[in-house]
Coordinates of C-alpha atoms and ligand atoms in Angstrom, one line a residue:
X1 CA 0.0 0.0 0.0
X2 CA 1.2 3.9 -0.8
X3 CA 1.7 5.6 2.0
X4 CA -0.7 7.9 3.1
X5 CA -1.0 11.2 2.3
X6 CA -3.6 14.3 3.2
X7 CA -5.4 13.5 -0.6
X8 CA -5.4 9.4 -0.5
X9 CA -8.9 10.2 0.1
X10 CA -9.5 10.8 -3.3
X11 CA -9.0 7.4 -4.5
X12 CA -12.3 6.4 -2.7
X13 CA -16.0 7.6 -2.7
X14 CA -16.5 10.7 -0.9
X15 CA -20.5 11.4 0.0
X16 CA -21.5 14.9 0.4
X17 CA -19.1 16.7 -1.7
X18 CA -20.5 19.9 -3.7
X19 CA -20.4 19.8 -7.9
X20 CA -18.7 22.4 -8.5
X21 CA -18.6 23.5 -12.5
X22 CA -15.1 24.4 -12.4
X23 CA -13.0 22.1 -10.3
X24 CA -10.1 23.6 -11.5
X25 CA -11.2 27.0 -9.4
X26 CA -11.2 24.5 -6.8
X27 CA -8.1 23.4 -7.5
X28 CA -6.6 26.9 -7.2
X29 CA -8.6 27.8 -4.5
X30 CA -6.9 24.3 -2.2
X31 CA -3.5 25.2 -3.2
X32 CA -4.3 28.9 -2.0
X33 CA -5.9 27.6 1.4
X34 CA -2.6 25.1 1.8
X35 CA 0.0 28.2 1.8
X36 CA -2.0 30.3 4.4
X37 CA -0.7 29.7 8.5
X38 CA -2.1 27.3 10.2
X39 CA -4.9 27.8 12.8
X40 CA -3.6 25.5 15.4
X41 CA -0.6 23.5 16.5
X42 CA 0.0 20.0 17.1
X43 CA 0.8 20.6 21.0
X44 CA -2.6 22.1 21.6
X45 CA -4.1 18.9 19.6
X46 CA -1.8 16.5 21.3
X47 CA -2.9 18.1 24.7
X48 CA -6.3 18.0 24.3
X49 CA -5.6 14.2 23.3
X50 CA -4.4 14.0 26.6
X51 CA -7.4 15.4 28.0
X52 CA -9.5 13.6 26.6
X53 CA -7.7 10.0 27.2
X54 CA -8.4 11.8 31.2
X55 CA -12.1 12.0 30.2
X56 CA -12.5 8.6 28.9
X57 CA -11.3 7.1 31.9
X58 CA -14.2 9.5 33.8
X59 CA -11.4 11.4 35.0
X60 CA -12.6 14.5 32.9
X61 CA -15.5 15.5 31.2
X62 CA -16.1 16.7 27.2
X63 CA -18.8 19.6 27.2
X64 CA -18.7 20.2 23.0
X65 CA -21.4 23.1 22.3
X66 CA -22.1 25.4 19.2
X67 CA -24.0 25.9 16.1
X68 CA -25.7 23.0 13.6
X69 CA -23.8 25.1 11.4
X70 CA -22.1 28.9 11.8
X71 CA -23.1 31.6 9.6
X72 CA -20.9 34.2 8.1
X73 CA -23.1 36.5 9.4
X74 CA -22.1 35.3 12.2
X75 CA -18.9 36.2 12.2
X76 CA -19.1 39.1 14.3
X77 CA -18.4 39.9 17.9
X78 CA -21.8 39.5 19.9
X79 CA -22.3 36.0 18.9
X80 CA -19.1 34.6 19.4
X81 CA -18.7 36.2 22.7
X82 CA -22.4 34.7 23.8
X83 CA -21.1 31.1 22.8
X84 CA -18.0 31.6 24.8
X85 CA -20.3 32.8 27.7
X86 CA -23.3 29.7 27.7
X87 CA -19.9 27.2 27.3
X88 CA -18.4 29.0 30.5
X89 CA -21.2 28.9 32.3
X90 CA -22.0 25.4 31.7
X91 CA -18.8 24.3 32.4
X92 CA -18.9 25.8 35.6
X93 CA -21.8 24.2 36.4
X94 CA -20.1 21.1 35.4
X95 CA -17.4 21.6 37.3
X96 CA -19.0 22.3 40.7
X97 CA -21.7 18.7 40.0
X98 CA -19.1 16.2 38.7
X99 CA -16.0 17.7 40.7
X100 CA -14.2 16.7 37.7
X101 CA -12.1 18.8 35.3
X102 CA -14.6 20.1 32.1
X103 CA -13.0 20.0 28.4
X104 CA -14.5 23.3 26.8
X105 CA -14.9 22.8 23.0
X106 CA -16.9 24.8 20.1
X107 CA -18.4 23.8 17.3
X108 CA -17.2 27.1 16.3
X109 CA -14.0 28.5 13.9
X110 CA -14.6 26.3 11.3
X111 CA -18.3 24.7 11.1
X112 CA -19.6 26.1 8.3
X113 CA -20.1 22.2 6.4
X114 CA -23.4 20.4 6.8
X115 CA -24.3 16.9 5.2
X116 CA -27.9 16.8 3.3
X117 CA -30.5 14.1 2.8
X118 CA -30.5 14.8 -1.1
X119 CA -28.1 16.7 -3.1
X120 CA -31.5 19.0 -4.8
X121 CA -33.7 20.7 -3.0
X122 CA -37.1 21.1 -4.9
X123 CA -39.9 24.0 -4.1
X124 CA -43.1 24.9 -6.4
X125 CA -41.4 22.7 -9.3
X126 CA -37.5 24.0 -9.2
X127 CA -34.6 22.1 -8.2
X128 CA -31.6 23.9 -7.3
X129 CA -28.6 22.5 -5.6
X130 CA -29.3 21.7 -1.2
X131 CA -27.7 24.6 1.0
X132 CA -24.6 22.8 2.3
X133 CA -23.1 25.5 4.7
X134 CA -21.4 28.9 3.7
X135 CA -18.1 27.4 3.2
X136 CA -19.9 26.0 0.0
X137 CA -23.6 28.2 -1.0
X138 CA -26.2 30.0 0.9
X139 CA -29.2 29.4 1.8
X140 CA -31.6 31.8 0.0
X141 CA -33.8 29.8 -2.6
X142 CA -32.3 31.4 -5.3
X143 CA -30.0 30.1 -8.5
X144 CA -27.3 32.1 -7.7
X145 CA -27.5 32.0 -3.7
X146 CA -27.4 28.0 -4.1
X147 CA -24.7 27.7 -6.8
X148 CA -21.5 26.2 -5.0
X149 CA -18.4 28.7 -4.9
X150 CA -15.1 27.3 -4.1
X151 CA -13.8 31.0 -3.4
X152 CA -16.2 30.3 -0.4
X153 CA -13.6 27.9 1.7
X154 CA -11.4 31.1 1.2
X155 CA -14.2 32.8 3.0
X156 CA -14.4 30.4 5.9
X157 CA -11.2 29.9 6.2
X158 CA -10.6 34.0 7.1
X159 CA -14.1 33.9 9.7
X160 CA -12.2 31.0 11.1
X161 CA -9.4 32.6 12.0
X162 CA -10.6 35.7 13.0
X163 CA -13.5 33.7 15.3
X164 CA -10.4 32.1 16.8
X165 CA -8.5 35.0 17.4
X166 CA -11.3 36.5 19.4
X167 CA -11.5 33.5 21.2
X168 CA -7.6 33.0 21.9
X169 CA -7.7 36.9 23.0
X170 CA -11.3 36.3 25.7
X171 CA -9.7 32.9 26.8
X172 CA -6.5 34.3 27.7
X173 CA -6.8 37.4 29.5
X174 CA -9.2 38.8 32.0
X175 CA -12.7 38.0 30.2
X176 CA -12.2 34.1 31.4
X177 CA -11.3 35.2 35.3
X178 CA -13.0 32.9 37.1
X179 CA -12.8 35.3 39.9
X180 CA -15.0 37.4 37.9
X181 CA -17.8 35.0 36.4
X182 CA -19.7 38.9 36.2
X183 CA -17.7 38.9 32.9
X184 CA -19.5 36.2 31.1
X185 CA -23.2 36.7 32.1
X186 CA -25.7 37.5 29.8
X187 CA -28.3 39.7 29.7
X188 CA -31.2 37.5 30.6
X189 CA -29.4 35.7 32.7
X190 CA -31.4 37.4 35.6
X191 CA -34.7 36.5 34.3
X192 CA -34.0 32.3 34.3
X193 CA -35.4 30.4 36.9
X194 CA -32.3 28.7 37.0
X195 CA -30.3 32.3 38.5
X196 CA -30.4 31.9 41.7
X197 CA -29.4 28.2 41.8
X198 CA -26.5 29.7 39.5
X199 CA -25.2 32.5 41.2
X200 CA -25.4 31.0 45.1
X201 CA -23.2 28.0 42.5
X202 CA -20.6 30.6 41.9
X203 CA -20.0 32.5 45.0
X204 CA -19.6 28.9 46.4
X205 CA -16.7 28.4 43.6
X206 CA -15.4 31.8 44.3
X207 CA -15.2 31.5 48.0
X208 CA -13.2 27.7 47.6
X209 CA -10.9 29.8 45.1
X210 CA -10.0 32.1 47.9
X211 CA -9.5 30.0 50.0
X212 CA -7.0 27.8 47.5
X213 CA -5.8 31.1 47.0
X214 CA -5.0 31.4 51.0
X215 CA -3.6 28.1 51.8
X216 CA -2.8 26.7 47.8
X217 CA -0.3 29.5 47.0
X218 CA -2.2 29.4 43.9
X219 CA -1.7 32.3 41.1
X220 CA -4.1 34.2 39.8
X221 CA -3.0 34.2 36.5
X222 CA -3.7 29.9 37.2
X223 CA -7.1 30.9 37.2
X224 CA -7.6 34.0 34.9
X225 CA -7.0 32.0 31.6
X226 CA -9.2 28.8 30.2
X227 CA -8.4 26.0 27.6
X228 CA -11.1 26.1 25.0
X229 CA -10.0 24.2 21.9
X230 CA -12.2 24.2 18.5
X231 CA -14.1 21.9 16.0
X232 CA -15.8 20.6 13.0
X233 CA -17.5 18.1 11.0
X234 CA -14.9 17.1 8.2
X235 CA -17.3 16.8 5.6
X236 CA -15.4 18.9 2.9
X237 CA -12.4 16.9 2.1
X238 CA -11.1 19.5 -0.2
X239 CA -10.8 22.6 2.7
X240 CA -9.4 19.6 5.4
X241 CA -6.9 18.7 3.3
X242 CA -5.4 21.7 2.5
X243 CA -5.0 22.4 6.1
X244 CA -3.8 19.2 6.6
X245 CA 0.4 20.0 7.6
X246 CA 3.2 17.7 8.6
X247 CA 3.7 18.7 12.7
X248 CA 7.0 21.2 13.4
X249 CA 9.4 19.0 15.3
X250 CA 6.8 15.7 15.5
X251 CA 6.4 13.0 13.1
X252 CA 3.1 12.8 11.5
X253 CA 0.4 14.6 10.1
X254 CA -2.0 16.6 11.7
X255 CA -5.3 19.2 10.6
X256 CA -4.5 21.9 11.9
X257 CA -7.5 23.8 10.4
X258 CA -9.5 22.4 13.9
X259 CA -8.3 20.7 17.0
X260 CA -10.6 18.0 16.9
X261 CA -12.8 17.2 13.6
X262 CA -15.4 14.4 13.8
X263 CA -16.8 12.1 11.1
X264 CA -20.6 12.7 10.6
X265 CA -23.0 9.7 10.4
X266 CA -24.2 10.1 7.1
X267 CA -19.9 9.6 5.5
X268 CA -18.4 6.8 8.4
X269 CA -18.0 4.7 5.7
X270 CA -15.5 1.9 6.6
X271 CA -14.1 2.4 2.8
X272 CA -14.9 5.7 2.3
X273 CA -13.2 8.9 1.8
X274 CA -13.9 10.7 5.4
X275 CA -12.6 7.6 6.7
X276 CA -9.6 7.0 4.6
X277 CA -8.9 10.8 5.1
X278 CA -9.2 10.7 9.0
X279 CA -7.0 7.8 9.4
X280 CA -4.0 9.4 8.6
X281 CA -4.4 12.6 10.8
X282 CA -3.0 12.4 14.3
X283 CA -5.8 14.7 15.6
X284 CA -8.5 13.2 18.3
X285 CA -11.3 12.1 16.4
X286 CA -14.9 12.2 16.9
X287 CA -17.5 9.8 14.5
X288 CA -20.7 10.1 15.3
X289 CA -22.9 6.9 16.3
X290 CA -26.0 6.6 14.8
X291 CA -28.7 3.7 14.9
X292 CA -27.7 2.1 11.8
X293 CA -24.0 1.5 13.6
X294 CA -23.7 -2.4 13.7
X295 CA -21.9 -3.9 16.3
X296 CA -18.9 -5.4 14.2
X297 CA -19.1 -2.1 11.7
X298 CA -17.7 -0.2 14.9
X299 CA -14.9 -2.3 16.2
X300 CA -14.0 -2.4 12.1
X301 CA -14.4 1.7 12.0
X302 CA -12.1 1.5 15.6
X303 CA -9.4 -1.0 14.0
X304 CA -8.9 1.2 11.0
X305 CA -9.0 4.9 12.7
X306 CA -7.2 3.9 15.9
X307 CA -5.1 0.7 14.9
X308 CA -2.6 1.6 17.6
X309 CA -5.6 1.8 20.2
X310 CA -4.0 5.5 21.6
X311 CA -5.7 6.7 24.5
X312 CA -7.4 10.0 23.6
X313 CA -7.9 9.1 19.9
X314 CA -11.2 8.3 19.8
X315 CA -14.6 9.9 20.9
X316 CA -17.6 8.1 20.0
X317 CA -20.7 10.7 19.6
X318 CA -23.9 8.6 20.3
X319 CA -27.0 10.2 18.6
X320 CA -29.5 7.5 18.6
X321 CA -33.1 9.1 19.9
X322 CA -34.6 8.8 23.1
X323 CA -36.6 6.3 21.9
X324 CA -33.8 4.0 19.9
X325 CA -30.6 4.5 22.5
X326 CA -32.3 1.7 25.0
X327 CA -32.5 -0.6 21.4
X328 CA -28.7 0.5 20.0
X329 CA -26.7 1.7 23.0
X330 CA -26.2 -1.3 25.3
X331 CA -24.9 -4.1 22.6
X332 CA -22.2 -1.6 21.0
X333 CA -20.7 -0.9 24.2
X334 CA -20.7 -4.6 25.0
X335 CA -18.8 -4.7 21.2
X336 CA -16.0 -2.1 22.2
X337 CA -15.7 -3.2 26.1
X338 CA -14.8 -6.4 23.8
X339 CA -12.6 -5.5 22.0
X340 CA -10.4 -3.0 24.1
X341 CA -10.3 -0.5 22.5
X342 CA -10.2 2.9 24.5
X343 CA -13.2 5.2 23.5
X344 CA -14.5 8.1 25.2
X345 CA -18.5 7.9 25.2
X346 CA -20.1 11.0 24.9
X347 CA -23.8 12.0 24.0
X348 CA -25.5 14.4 21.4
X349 CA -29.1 13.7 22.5
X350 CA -29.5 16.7 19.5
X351 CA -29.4 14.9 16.2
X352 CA -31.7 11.5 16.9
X353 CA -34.5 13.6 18.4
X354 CA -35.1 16.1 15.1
X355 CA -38.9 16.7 14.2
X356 CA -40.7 18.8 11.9
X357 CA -43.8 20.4 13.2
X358 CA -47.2 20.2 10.9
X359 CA -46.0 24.0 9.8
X360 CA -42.7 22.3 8.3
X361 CA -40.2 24.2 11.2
X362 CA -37.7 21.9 11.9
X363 CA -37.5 21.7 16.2
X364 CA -36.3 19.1 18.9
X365 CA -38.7 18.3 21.9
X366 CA -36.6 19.3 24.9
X367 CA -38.0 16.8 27.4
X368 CA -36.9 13.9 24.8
X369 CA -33.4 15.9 24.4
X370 CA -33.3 15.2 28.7
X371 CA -34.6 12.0 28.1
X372 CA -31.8 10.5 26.0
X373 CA -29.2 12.1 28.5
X374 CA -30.8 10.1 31.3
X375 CA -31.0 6.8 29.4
X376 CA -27.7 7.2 28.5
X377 CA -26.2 7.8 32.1
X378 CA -28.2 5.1 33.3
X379 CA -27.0 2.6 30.5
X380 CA -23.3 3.5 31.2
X381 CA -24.0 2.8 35.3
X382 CA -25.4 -0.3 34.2
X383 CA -22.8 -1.4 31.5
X384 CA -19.8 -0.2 34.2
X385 CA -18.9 2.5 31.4
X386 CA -18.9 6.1 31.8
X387 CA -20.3 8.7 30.0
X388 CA -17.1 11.0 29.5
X389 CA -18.9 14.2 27.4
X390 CA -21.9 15.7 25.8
X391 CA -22.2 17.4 22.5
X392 CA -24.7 19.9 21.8
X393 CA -26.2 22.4 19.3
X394 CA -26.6 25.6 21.2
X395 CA -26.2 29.5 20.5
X396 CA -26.2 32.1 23.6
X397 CA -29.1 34.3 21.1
X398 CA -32.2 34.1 23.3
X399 CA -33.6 31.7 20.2
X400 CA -37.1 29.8 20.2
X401 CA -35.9 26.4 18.3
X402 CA -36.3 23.6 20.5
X403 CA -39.6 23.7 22.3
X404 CA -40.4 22.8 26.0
X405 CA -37.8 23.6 28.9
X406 CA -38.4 26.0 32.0
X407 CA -39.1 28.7 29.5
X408 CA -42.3 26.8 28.5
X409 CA -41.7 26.9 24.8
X410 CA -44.5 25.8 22.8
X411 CA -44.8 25.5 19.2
X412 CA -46.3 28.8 18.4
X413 CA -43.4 30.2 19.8
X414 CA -41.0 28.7 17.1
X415 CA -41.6 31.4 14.6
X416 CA -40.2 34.3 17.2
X417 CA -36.9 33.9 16.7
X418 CA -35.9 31.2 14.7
X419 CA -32.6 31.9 13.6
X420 CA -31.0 28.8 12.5
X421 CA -30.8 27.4 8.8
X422 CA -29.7 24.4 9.4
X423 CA -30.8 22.9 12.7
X424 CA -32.8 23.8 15.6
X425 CA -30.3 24.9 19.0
X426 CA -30.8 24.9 22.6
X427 CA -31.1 28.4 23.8
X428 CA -29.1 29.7 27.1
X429 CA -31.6 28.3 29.2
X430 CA -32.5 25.3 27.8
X431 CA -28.7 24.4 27.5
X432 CA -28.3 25.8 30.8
X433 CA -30.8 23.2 32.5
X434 CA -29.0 20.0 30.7
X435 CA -25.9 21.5 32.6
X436 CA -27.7 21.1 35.8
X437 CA -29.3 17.9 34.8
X438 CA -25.7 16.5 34.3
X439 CA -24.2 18.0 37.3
X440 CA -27.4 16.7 39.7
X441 CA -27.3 13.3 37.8
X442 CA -23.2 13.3 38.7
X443 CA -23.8 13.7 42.2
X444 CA -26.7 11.0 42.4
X445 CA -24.5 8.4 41.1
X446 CA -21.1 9.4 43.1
Ligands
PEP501 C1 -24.3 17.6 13.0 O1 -23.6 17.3 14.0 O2 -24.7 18.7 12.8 C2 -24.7 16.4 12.2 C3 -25.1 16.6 10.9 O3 -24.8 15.3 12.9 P1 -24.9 13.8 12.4 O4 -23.7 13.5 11.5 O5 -24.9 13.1 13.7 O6 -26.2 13.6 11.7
CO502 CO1 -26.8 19.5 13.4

């Protein structure tokens, strides 16, 4: 066999690619894309490998957050700084319940791909080509909105790094002081039910910080800063591969367009191109678990992406439905307990509970999004696993997408502010309560 390289993946079938008319502007556009800086380096991939080989043995856990898919639009100050804040706040929460160290990822600085159902989209008798992200059309019903541009992964590329500069910048200095959790509150913070809860929460962490402080010798710049690493779907193999570098002073290849891509369910492919492409990366990689996932198609999936069985390697992102994970959960554990191989389990209960109301608005129930996390704690008590992160589509914009929660959303309220193109989020206080849930169900069951 050749030895890999970041484009073997074009000797096999890759699903979910774009037509573009003129691949050689693609062509141009990739080369372009592979002489820019990278966006990350391999020691902040290979330590968040280490953190989460910590989370997969239930010393740590993943909290993975951010849009279905980010907008250019997007790419602007107020929303990026309202992600940081829901993530930071539900970390917190996660830290106080699990008494556990919290990974903080995005789905952010570089999720502009999504898969589709079908590659045309038909209304009142015209097909044009599905919206598949901003890194590749938009989303306007229109022959020229929906005509894939390649000088768009140019496009994404710049929000990318200018989301992640933002975030490097509020990480880093004072914004992240966990002495000063003022600093990420949101407006309508105040008017959750879950406030008070939260605040009397973090004057209980700020008090044990002073007191660390007192007898700890611990610096405050220890606790101004946070990690908070990035990622993506790798859907478009084109954009990953031309960030796709050989490490400075490491062997191997790594993307360093994201920290941590995953492998959607609709391209996990045992021969396909997403998996071919992935295989050579050194990157932690996610591949999401859908109900289709057979038992034996897994361990295969494990074999080829982690044949070395590294610690930290591999995430499995469960997304069966609350009312399948009972049916598919417990028999692929069983598999991977089987076969050894190290895995960290984490949950989207997000993309196996998608519905469309009788008005066609795409939503998610939020008592079945709960649901799914409860099953799937109480499955991992009862298999002897853990449950080592959760992933979640979520914005800090007070959005109506997903109905039920405290809030009381009902489906009349989904046409209020219904933001998203792709799929429906959680809003702050919907996320905000599966924080809670997690942290509660972490002190039940230690
Ligand atoms: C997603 O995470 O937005 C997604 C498309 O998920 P999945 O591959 O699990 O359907
Ligand atoms: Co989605």
């Amino acid at each position: 066999m050749n030895e890999w390289q970041p484009s073997s993946w074009r000797s096999k079938t890759a699903l979910q690619q774009p037509i573009y008319a003129d691949p050689q502007e693609l062509d141009a556009v990739v080369d372009e894309l592979s002489t820019r800086p990278p966006l990350v380096t391999s020691w902040e991939v290979e330590r968040l490998k280490t953190q989460l080989a910590s989370a997969a043995r239930g010393d740590a856990f993943l909290l993975q957050g951010g849009d279905c898919s980010e907008s250019f639009d997007a790419c602007r100050a107020d929303p990026i700084e309202k992600k940081l804040k829901v993530l930071l706040q539900m970390s917190l929460v996660l830290v106080y319940g699990m008494r556990k160290p919290v990974i903080r990822v995005g789905r952010i600085a570089g999720q502009y791909a999504k898969p589709r159902s079908s590659d045309l989209e038909t209304r009142d008798g015209v097909e044009l080509p599905s919206y598949r992200g901003d890194c590749v059309n938009r989303s306007p019903f229109t022959a020229q909105d929906r005509c894939p541009q390649p000088a768009n992964l140019i496009g994404a590329f710049d929000r990318s790094a200018q989301t992640l500069n933002y975030l490097r910048a509020l990480t880093e200095g004072g914004f992240a002081d966990i002495k000063h959790p003022e600093n990420w509150e949101l407006d309508f913070v105040t008017q959750s039910s879950r406030s008070g809860q939260y605040h009397q929460m973090v004057r209980g962490i700020s008090d044990s910080l002073d007191l660390l402080g007192v007898i700890g010798g611990v610096s405050r710049s220890d606790l101004s800063r946070v990690d908070f690493y990035t990622s993506h779907e790798a859907l478009l193999l084109p954009y990953e591969q031309a960030l796709t570098r050989r490490a400075i002073a490491r062997d191997g290849w790594y993307n360093l367009g994201t920290h941590y891509p995953w492998i959607g369910d609709r391209t996990r492919q045992i021969d396909g191109a997403h998996v071919e492409y992935c295989r050579g990366i050194r990157n932690p990689i996610g591949v999401k678990v859908g109900p289709s996932t057979t038992a034996d198609g897994l361990i295969e999936l494990l074999d080829v992406l982690n044949p070395s069985r590294e610690a930290g390697r591999m995430t499995l992102i469960c997304r069966f439905g609350a009312s399948k994970i009972a049916g598919c959960l417990p028999a692929l554990i069983d598999a991977v307990v089987a076969s050894k191989h190290p895995v960290l389990w984490s949950v989207d209960p997000m993309h196996g509970n998608t519905i469309t109301t009788d008005q066609g608005i795409k939503t998610r129930h939020f008592d079945q999004i709960l649901d799914e996390v409860r099953q799937a704690f109480a499955i991992h008590a009862e298999q002897g696993t853990v449950v080592g992160g959760i992933h979640l589509e979520l914005t800090g914009n007070e959005v109506t997408e997903c109905i039920g929660g405290s809030g009381g959303l009902g489906s009349g309220d989904l046409v209020r502010a219904y933001e998203s193109s792709v799929d429906p989020r959680l809003n702050y206080e919907q996320a905000m309560e599966i924080a809670f849930l997690i942290a509660g169900q972490a002190r039940e069951s230690s």
